[in-house]
PDB file of C-alpha atoms in Angstrom:
ATOM      1  CA  UNK P 838       0.000   0.000   0.000  1.00  0.00           C
ATOM      2  CA  UNK P 839       1.302   3.445  -0.854  1.00  0.00           C
ATOM      3  CA  UNK P 840       1.670   6.003   1.890  1.00  0.00           C
ATOM      4  CA  UNK P 841      -1.340   8.262   2.561  1.00  0.00           C
ATOM      5  CA  UNK P 842      -0.780  11.906   1.698  1.00  0.00           C
ATOM      6  CA  UNK P 843      -2.240  15.090   3.122  1.00  0.00           C
ATOM      7  CA  UNK P 844      -4.208  16.257   0.094  1.00  0.00           C
ATOM      8  CA  UNK P 845      -7.713  15.591  -1.179  1.00  0.00           C
ATOM      9  CA  UNK P 846      -8.241  13.975  -4.545  1.00  0.00           C
ATOM     10  CA  UNK P 847     -11.140  15.247  -6.633  1.00  0.00           C
ATOM     11  CA  UNK P 848     -13.075  12.467  -8.371  1.00  0.00           C
ATOM     12  CA  UNK P 849     -15.565  13.057 -11.212  1.00  0.00           C
ATOM     13  CA  UNK P 850     -18.967  11.467 -10.621  1.00  0.00           C
ATOM     14  CA  UNK P 851     -20.226   9.904 -13.863  1.00  0.00           C
ATOM     15  CA  UNK P 852     -21.837   6.653 -12.714  1.00  0.00           C
ATOM     16  CA  UNK P 853     -25.596   6.955 -13.426  1.00  0.00           C
ATOM     17  CA  UNK P 854     -26.551   4.461 -10.689  1.00  0.00           C
ATOM     18  CA  UNK P 855     -24.593   6.442  -8.114  1.00  0.00           C
ATOM     19  CA  UNK P 856     -26.009   9.773  -9.283  1.00  0.00           C
ATOM     20  CA  UNK P 857     -29.549   8.389  -9.011  1.00  0.00           C
ATOM     21  CA  UNK P 858     -28.932   7.368  -5.382  1.00  0.00           C
ATOM     22  CA  UNK P 859     -27.276  10.671  -4.502  1.00  0.00           C
ATOM     23  CA  UNK P 860     -30.099  12.691  -6.039  1.00  0.00           C
ATOM     24  CA  UNK P 861     -32.540  10.898  -3.744  1.00  0.00           C
ATOM     25  CA  UNK P 862     -30.701  12.449  -0.783  1.00  0.00           C
ATOM     26  CA  UNK P 863     -31.408  15.881  -2.239  1.00  0.00           C
ATOM     27  CA  UNK P 864     -35.022  14.881  -2.844  1.00  0.00           C
ATOM     28  CA  UNK P 865     -35.454  14.251   0.896  1.00  0.00           C
ATOM     29  CA  UNK P 866     -35.288  18.030   1.271  1.00  0.00           C
ATOM     30  CA  UNK P 867     -36.557  19.453  -1.999  1.00  0.00           C
ATOM     31  CA  UNK P 868     -39.753  17.408  -2.394  1.00  0.00           C
ATOM     32  CA  UNK P 869     -41.268  19.332   0.530  1.00  0.00           C
ATOM     33  CA  UNK P 870     -38.733  21.871   1.716  1.00  0.00           C
ATOM     34  CA  UNK P 871     -41.223  23.718   3.894  1.00  0.00           C
ATOM     35  CA  UNK P 872     -41.930  20.585   5.941  1.00  0.00           C
ATOM     36  CA  UNK P 873     -38.232  19.695   6.029  1.00  0.00           C
ATOM     37  CA  UNK P 874     -37.339  23.018   7.641  1.00  0.00           C
ATOM     38  CA  UNK P 875     -40.367  22.887   9.932  1.00  0.00           C
ATOM     39  CA  UNK P 876     -39.980  19.343  11.239  1.00  0.00           C
ATOM     40  CA  UNK P 877     -36.218  18.679  11.186  1.00  0.00           C
ATOM     41  CA  UNK P 878     -33.890  19.752  14.004  1.00  0.00           C
ATOM     42  CA  UNK P 879     -30.986  22.034  13.112  1.00  0.00           C
ATOM     43  CA  UNK P 880     -27.941  21.737  15.358  1.00  0.00           C
ATOM     44  CA  UNK P 881     -26.101  24.885  16.492  1.00  0.00           C
ATOM     45  CA  UNK P 882     -28.682  27.161  14.894  1.00  0.00           C
ATOM     46  CA  UNK P 883     -27.570  29.901  17.286  1.00  0.00           C
ATOM     47  CA  UNK P 884     -24.048  29.695  15.829  1.00  0.00           C
ATOM     48  CA  UNK P 885     -25.013  30.616  12.259  1.00  0.00           C
ATOM     49  CA  UNK P 886     -23.968  34.213  12.893  1.00  0.00           C
ATOM     50  CA  UNK P 887     -20.567  32.987  14.159  1.00  0.00           C
ATOM     51  CA  UNK P 888     -19.817  30.895  11.088  1.00  0.00           C
ATOM     52  CA  UNK P 889     -16.730  32.855  10.074  1.00  0.00           C
ATOM     53  CA  UNK P 890     -15.100  32.250  13.453  1.00  0.00           C
ATOM     54  CA  UNK P 891     -15.642  28.470  13.382  1.00  0.00           C
ATOM     55  CA  UNK P 892     -14.204  28.122   9.861  1.00  0.00           C
ATOM     56  CA  UNK P 893     -11.642  30.924  10.161  1.00  0.00           C
ATOM     57  CA  UNK P 894      -7.899  31.072  10.727  1.00  0.00           C
ATOM     58  CA  UNK P 895      -8.152  31.990  14.422  1.00  0.00           C
ATOM     59  CA  UNK P 896     -10.095  28.880  15.383  1.00  0.00           C
ATOM     60  CA  UNK P 897      -7.955  26.668  13.125  1.00  0.00           C
ATOM     61  CA  UNK P 898      -4.815  27.884  14.877  1.00  0.00           C
ATOM     62  CA  UNK P 899      -6.469  27.326  18.260  1.00  0.00           C
ATOM     63  CA  UNK P 900      -7.151  23.629  17.690  1.00  0.00           C
ATOM     64  CA  UNK P 901      -3.801  23.039  15.958  1.00  0.00           C
ATOM     65  CA  UNK P 902      -2.134  24.494  19.066  1.00  0.00           C
ATOM     66  CA  UNK P 903      -4.211  22.152  21.252  1.00  0.00           C
ATOM     67  CA  UNK P 904      -2.511  19.170  19.628  1.00  0.00           C
ATOM     68  CA  UNK P 905      -3.874  15.919  21.032  1.00  0.00           C
ATOM     69  CA  UNK P 906      -6.089  17.954  23.348  1.00  0.00           C
ATOM     70  CA  UNK P 907      -8.456  18.311  20.417  1.00  0.00           C
ATOM     71  CA  UNK P 908     -10.670  15.215  20.459  1.00  0.00           C
ATOM     72  CA  UNK P 909     -11.073  15.057  16.700  1.00  0.00           C
ATOM     73  CA  UNK P 910     -14.799  15.667  16.267  1.00  0.00           C
ATOM     74  CA  UNK P 911     -16.083  19.142  15.314  1.00  0.00           C
ATOM     75  CA  UNK P 912     -17.116  21.440  18.158  1.00  0.00           C
ATOM     76  CA  UNK P 913     -19.817  23.123  16.076  1.00  0.00           C
ATOM     77  CA  UNK P 914     -21.929  22.138  13.098  1.00  0.00           C
ATOM     78  CA  UNK P 915     -24.802  24.334  11.940  1.00  0.00           C
ATOM     79  CA  UNK P 916     -27.021  22.067   9.885  1.00  0.00           C
ATOM     80  CA  UNK P 917     -29.285  19.052   9.825  1.00  0.00           C
ATOM     81  CA  UNK P 918     -27.410  15.867  10.693  1.00  0.00           C
ATOM     82  CA  UNK P 919     -28.755  12.341  10.166  1.00  0.00           C
ATOM     83  CA  UNK P 920     -27.071   9.906  12.566  1.00  0.00           C
ATOM     84  CA  UNK P 921     -28.975   6.680  11.995  1.00  0.00           C
ATOM     85  CA  UNK P 922     -26.448   4.742  14.101  1.00  0.00           C
ATOM     86  CA  UNK P 923     -27.131   6.860  17.201  1.00  0.00           C
ATOM     87  CA  UNK P 924     -30.472   6.281  18.922  1.00  0.00           C
ATOM     88  CA  UNK P 925     -30.002   9.410  21.053  1.00  0.00           C
ATOM     89  CA  UNK P 926     -29.517  11.700  18.079  1.00  0.00           C
ATOM     90  CA  UNK P 927     -32.222  14.355  17.653  1.00  0.00           C
ATOM     91  CA  UNK P 928     -33.564  14.153  14.117  1.00  0.00           C
ATOM     92  CA  UNK P 929     -36.751  16.124  14.572  1.00  0.00           C
ATOM     93  CA  UNK P 930     -37.572  19.449  16.194  1.00  0.00           C
ATOM     94  CA  UNK P 931     -40.469  18.026  18.202  1.00  0.00           C
ATOM     95  CA  UNK P 932     -39.891  15.044  20.521  1.00  0.00           C
ATOM     96  CA  UNK P 933     -43.145  13.580  19.217  1.00  0.00           C
ATOM     97  CA  UNK P 934     -45.184  14.432  16.113  1.00  0.00           C
ATOM     98  CA  UNK P 935     -47.858  17.021  16.836  1.00  0.00           C
ATOM     99  CA  UNK P 936     -50.151  16.044  13.955  1.00  0.00           C
ATOM    100  CA  UNK P 937     -50.855  13.020  11.776  1.00  0.00           C
ATOM    101  CA  UNK P 938     -49.400  14.970   8.865  1.00  0.00           C
ATOM    102  CA  UNK P 939     -46.130  15.365  10.732  1.00  0.00           C
ATOM    103  CA  UNK P 940     -46.164  11.712  11.779  1.00  0.00           C
ATOM    104  CA  UNK P 941     -46.668  10.539   8.195  1.00  0.00           C
ATOM    105  CA  UNK P 942     -43.932  12.884   6.951  1.00  0.00           C
ATOM    106  CA  UNK P 943     -41.463  11.619   9.548  1.00  0.00           C
ATOM    107  CA  UNK P 944     -42.185   7.955   8.790  1.00  0.00           C
ATOM    108  CA  UNK P 945     -41.650   8.462   5.064  1.00  0.00           C
ATOM    109  CA  UNK P 946     -38.504  10.527   5.638  1.00  0.00           C
ATOM    110  CA  UNK P 947     -36.862   7.895   7.841  1.00  0.00           C
ATOM    111  CA  UNK P 948     -37.844   5.073   5.487  1.00  0.00           C
ATOM    112  CA  UNK P 949     -36.468   6.851   2.414  1.00  0.00           C
ATOM    113  CA  UNK P 950     -33.302   7.917   4.244  1.00  0.00           C
ATOM    114  CA  UNK P 951     -32.707   4.312   5.292  1.00  0.00           C
ATOM    115  CA  UNK P 952     -33.098   3.102   1.707  1.00  0.00           C
ATOM    116  CA  UNK P 953     -30.661   5.772   0.460  1.00  0.00           C
ATOM    117  CA  UNK P 954     -28.098   4.823   3.090  1.00  0.00           C
ATOM    118  CA  UNK P 955     -28.410   1.091   2.347  1.00  0.00           C
ATOM    119  CA  UNK P 956     -28.058   1.666  -1.388  1.00  0.00           C
ATOM    120  CA  UNK P 957     -24.986   3.880  -0.902  1.00  0.00           C
ATOM    121  CA  UNK P 958     -23.298   1.419   1.468  1.00  0.00           C
ATOM    122  CA  UNK P 959     -23.966  -1.366  -1.022  1.00  0.00           C
ATOM    123  CA  UNK P 960     -22.556   0.714  -3.877  1.00  0.00           C
ATOM    124  CA  UNK P 961     -19.450   1.732  -1.936  1.00  0.00           C
ATOM    125  CA  UNK P 962     -18.907  -1.741  -0.499  1.00  0.00           C
ATOM    126  CA  UNK P 963     -18.200  -0.386   2.983  1.00  0.00           C
ATOM    127  CA  UNK P 964     -19.516  -0.799   6.513  1.00  0.00           C
ATOM    128  CA  UNK P 965     -19.444   2.752   7.795  1.00  0.00           C
ATOM    129  CA  UNK P 966     -21.236   5.915   6.823  1.00  0.00           C
ATOM    130  CA  UNK P 967     -19.311   8.758   8.428  1.00  0.00           C
ATOM    131  CA  UNK P 968     -21.775  11.601   7.838  1.00  0.00           C
ATOM    132  CA  UNK P 969     -25.075  12.488   6.211  1.00  0.00           C
ATOM    133  CA  UNK P 970     -25.970  16.141   6.619  1.00  0.00           C
ATOM    134  CA  UNK P 971     -27.709  19.105   5.043  1.00  0.00           C
ATOM    135  CA  UNK P 972     -26.443  22.660   5.517  1.00  0.00           C
ATOM    136  CA  UNK P 973     -28.652  25.717   4.930  1.00  0.00           C
ATOM    137  CA  UNK P 974     -27.347  29.106   3.849  1.00  0.00           C
ATOM    138  CA  UNK P 975     -24.627  30.134   6.342  1.00  0.00           C
ATOM    139  CA  UNK P 976     -24.345  26.522   7.502  1.00  0.00           C
ATOM    140  CA  UNK P 977     -20.929  25.085   8.323  1.00  0.00           C
ATOM    141  CA  UNK P 978     -18.916  22.415  10.045  1.00  0.00           C
ATOM    142  CA  UNK P 979     -16.083  23.776  12.177  1.00  0.00           C
ATOM    143  CA  UNK P 980     -12.411  22.939  11.824  1.00  0.00           C
ATOM    144  CA  UNK P 981     -11.635  19.447  13.127  1.00  0.00           C
ATOM    145  CA  UNK P 982      -9.399  16.520  12.193  1.00  0.00           C
ATOM    146  CA  UNK P 983     -11.138  13.175  12.958  1.00  0.00           C
ATOM    147  CA  UNK P 984      -7.875  11.953  14.480  1.00  0.00           C
ATOM    148  CA  UNK P 985      -9.971   9.810  16.821  1.00  0.00           C
ATOM    149  CA  UNK P 986     -11.574   8.092  13.819  1.00  0.00           C
ATOM    150  CA  UNK P 987      -8.720   7.882  11.340  1.00  0.00           C
ATOM    151  CA  UNK P 988      -9.616   6.300   8.000  1.00  0.00           C
ATOM    152  CA  UNK P 989      -9.777   6.669   4.257  1.00  0.00           C
ATOM    153  CA  UNK P 990     -12.719   8.925   3.418  1.00  0.00           C
ATOM    154  CA  UNK P 991     -14.916   9.448   0.367  1.00  0.00           C
ATOM    155  CA  UNK P 992     -16.904  12.691   0.654  1.00  0.00           C
ATOM    156  CA  UNK P 993     -19.838  13.371  -1.677  1.00  0.00           C
ATOM    157  CA  UNK P 994     -21.151  16.941  -1.623  1.00  0.00           C
ATOM    158  CA  UNK P 995     -24.071  18.575  -3.390  1.00  0.00           C
ATOM    159  CA  UNK P 996     -24.226  22.356  -3.753  1.00  0.00           C
ATOM    160  CA  UNK P 997     -27.359  24.049  -5.030  1.00  0.00           C
ATOM    161  CA  UNK P 998     -25.489  26.966  -6.628  1.00  0.00           C
ATOM    162  CA  UNK P 999     -21.792  26.235  -5.986  1.00  0.00           C
ATOM    163  CA  UNK P1000     -21.544  28.940  -3.323  1.00  0.00           C
ATOM    164  CA  UNK P1001     -19.752  26.876  -0.709  1.00  0.00           C
ATOM    165  CA  UNK P1002     -16.442  25.158  -0.131  1.00  0.00           C
ATOM    166  CA  UNK P1003     -14.412  22.481   1.630  1.00  0.00           C
ATOM    167  CA  UNK P1004     -11.204  23.706   3.277  1.00  0.00           C
ATOM    168  CA  UNK P1005      -8.217  21.841   4.656  1.00  0.00           C
ATOM    169  CA  UNK P1006      -4.882  22.650   6.245  1.00  0.00           C
ATOM    170  CA  UNK P1007      -2.011  21.466   4.063  1.00  0.00           C
ATOM    171  CA  UNK P1008       0.624  20.468   6.613  1.00  0.00           C
ATOM    172  CA  UNK P1009       3.431  20.261   4.064  1.00  0.00           C
ATOM    173  CA  UNK P1010       2.769  23.722   2.597  1.00  0.00           C
ATOM    174  CA  UNK P1011       1.611  25.337   5.845  1.00  0.00           C
ATOM    175  CA  UNK P1012      -1.465  26.892   4.255  1.00  0.00           C
ATOM    176  CA  UNK P1013      -5.211  26.543   3.932  1.00  0.00           C
ATOM    177  CA  UNK P1014      -6.410  24.963   0.671  1.00  0.00           C
ATOM    178  CA  UNK P1015      -9.912  25.915  -0.464  1.00  0.00           C
ATOM    179  CA  UNK P1016     -11.797  23.467  -2.694  1.00  0.00           C
ATOM    180  CA  UNK P1017     -14.641  25.511  -4.148  1.00  0.00           C
ATOM    181  CA  UNK P1018     -17.964  23.763  -4.653  1.00  0.00           C
ATOM    182  CA  UNK P1019     -19.582  23.422  -8.052  1.00  0.00           C
ATOM    183  CA  UNK P1020     -23.327  23.285  -8.703  1.00  0.00           C
ATOM    184  CA  UNK P1021     -24.456  19.683  -8.322  1.00  0.00           C
ATOM    185  CA  UNK P1022     -22.529  16.729  -6.904  1.00  0.00           C
ATOM    186  CA  UNK P1023     -18.764  16.490  -6.400  1.00  0.00           C
ATOM    187  CA  UNK P1024     -16.595  13.832  -4.767  1.00  0.00           C
ATOM    188  CA  UNK P1025     -13.358  14.072  -2.812  1.00  0.00           C
ATOM    189  CA  UNK P1026     -11.225  11.256  -1.411  1.00  0.00           C
ATOM    190  CA  UNK P1027      -8.376  11.312   1.072  1.00  0.00           C
ATOM    191  CA  UNK P1028      -6.861   9.923   4.231  1.00  0.00           C
ATOM    192  CA  UNK P1029      -7.483  11.411   7.691  1.00  0.00           C
ATOM    193  CA  UNK P1030      -4.632  10.335   9.955  1.00  0.00           C
ATOM    194  CA  UNK P1031      -4.281   9.893  13.736  1.00  0.00           C
ATOM    195  CA  UNK P1032      -1.980  11.616  16.202  1.00  0.00           C
ATOM    196  CA  UNK P1033       0.556   8.793  15.908  1.00  0.00           C
ATOM    197  CA  UNK P1034       1.232   9.940  12.345  1.00  0.00           C
ATOM    198  CA  UNK P1035       1.449  13.722  12.831  1.00  0.00           C
ATOM    199  CA  UNK P1036       2.291  14.485   9.193  1.00  0.00           C
ATOM    200  CA  UNK P1037      -1.066  12.999   8.139  1.00  0.00           C
ATOM    201  CA  UNK P1038      -3.425  14.620  10.666  1.00  0.00           C
ATOM    202  CA  UNK P1039      -6.025  16.275   8.453  1.00  0.00           C
ATOM    203  CA  UNK P1040      -7.659  19.503   9.686  1.00  0.00           C
ATOM    204  CA  UNK P1041     -10.704  20.395   7.588  1.00  0.00           C
ATOM    205  CA  UNK P1042     -13.947  22.396   7.596  1.00  0.00           C
ATOM    206  CA  UNK P1043     -16.761  23.397   5.241  1.00  0.00           C
ATOM    207  CA  UNK P1044     -19.142  26.321   4.821  1.00  0.00           C
ATOM    208  CA  UNK P1045     -21.854  27.422   2.427  1.00  0.00           C
ATOM    209  CA  UNK P1046     -23.942  30.332   1.180  1.00  0.00           C
ATOM    210  CA  UNK P1047     -26.574  28.006  -0.314  1.00  0.00           C
ATOM    211  CA  UNK P1048     -28.152  24.632   0.393  1.00  0.00           C
ATOM    212  CA  UNK P1049     -25.399  22.004   0.649  1.00  0.00           C
ATOM    213  CA  UNK P1050     -25.647  18.240   1.235  1.00  0.00           C
ATOM    214  CA  UNK P1051     -22.798  15.978   2.354  1.00  0.00           C
ATOM    215  CA  UNK P1052     -22.695  12.190   2.460  1.00  0.00           C
ATOM    216  CA  UNK P1053     -19.396  10.599   3.412  1.00  0.00           C
ATOM    217  CA  UNK P1054     -18.062   7.094   3.931  1.00  0.00           C
ATOM    218  CA  UNK P1055     -14.959   5.860   5.678  1.00  0.00           C
ATOM    219  CA  UNK P1056     -12.862   2.744   5.291  1.00  0.00           C
ATOM    220  CA  UNK P1057     -10.510   1.481   7.968  1.00  0.00           C
ATOM    221  CA  UNK P1058      -6.955   1.580   6.645  1.00  0.00           C
ATOM    222  CA  UNK P1059      -6.722  -2.187   7.189  1.00  0.00           C
ATOM    223  CA  UNK P1060      -9.886  -2.820   5.174  1.00  0.00           C
ATOM    224  CA  UNK P1061      -9.080  -0.743   2.125  1.00  0.00           C
ATOM    225  CA  UNK P1062      -6.107  -1.638  -0.026  1.00  0.00           C
ATOM    226  CA  UNK P1063      -4.864   0.783  -2.636  1.00  0.00           C
ATOM    227  CA  UNK P1064      -6.110  -1.594  -5.359  1.00  0.00           C
ATOM    228  CA  UNK P1065      -9.641  -1.705  -3.933  1.00  0.00           C
ATOM    229  CA  UNK P1066      -9.637   2.049  -3.409  1.00  0.00           C
ATOM    230  CA  UNK P1067      -8.827   2.560  -7.094  1.00  0.00           C
ATOM    231  CA  UNK P1068     -11.607   0.151  -8.037  1.00  0.00           C
ATOM    232  CA  UNK P1069     -14.093   2.281  -6.111  1.00  0.00           C
ATOM    233  CA  UNK P1070     -12.786   5.442  -7.774  1.00  0.00           C
ATOM    234  CA  UNK P1071     -13.093   3.827 -11.204  1.00  0.00           C
ATOM    235  CA  UNK P1072     -16.675   2.810 -10.421  1.00  0.00           C
ATOM    236  CA  UNK P1073     -17.587   6.333  -9.310  1.00  0.00           C
ATOM    237  CA  UNK P1074     -16.094   7.774 -12.495  1.00  0.00           C
ATOM    238  CA  UNK P1075     -17.467   5.214 -14.972  1.00  0.00           C
ATOM    239  CA  UNK P1076     -20.314   6.178 -17.313  1.00  0.00           C
TER     240      UNK P1076
END
């Protein structure tokens, strides 16, 4: 296996089967956006106005200086997160549906989300979905490094207008790299290292000025050989 590097590889998405699955994630919001916003719970809504701090240079430097004192997970994420593997996660704004209409909407949402997740996991041939989230305008995920969950990552992002970005700290160059979104779906792949391999710890964040969806999958370094990783990339890129 070749050594992981500290950059993100951009992968074109051409596979029609994959695009059909990914578009169903967007449909979870767009088919009834009013109900989505009304019924779903947004985390860190009060931090929307502080977005530029959480994704800015000052906060990045703060957690880099913390070293291993930074757990790895983000301290702030302003958006709608779908953690199907966590029974305590708050999906919906109300603890219980207030009307039959809301109850029916929630049942259909969870069913369709589950089908999307199963289809994506089957397509990717992996066991773990790292993240499924939707960010509204001014939404973000703060700088973090996932050093406590090191793995190879495939990150699929949808931007409604392209007015958003993924940012990472390039350790070798000592600078922030900005990967600008494009309208529609994009894919990035890269390795997020642990504190035992300090040259591969991967600080990253994202922000948006429009609706943005992210679905990501991780592979344990022991489970994903370079050959298999290239097979997945070829499948994503095949027409």
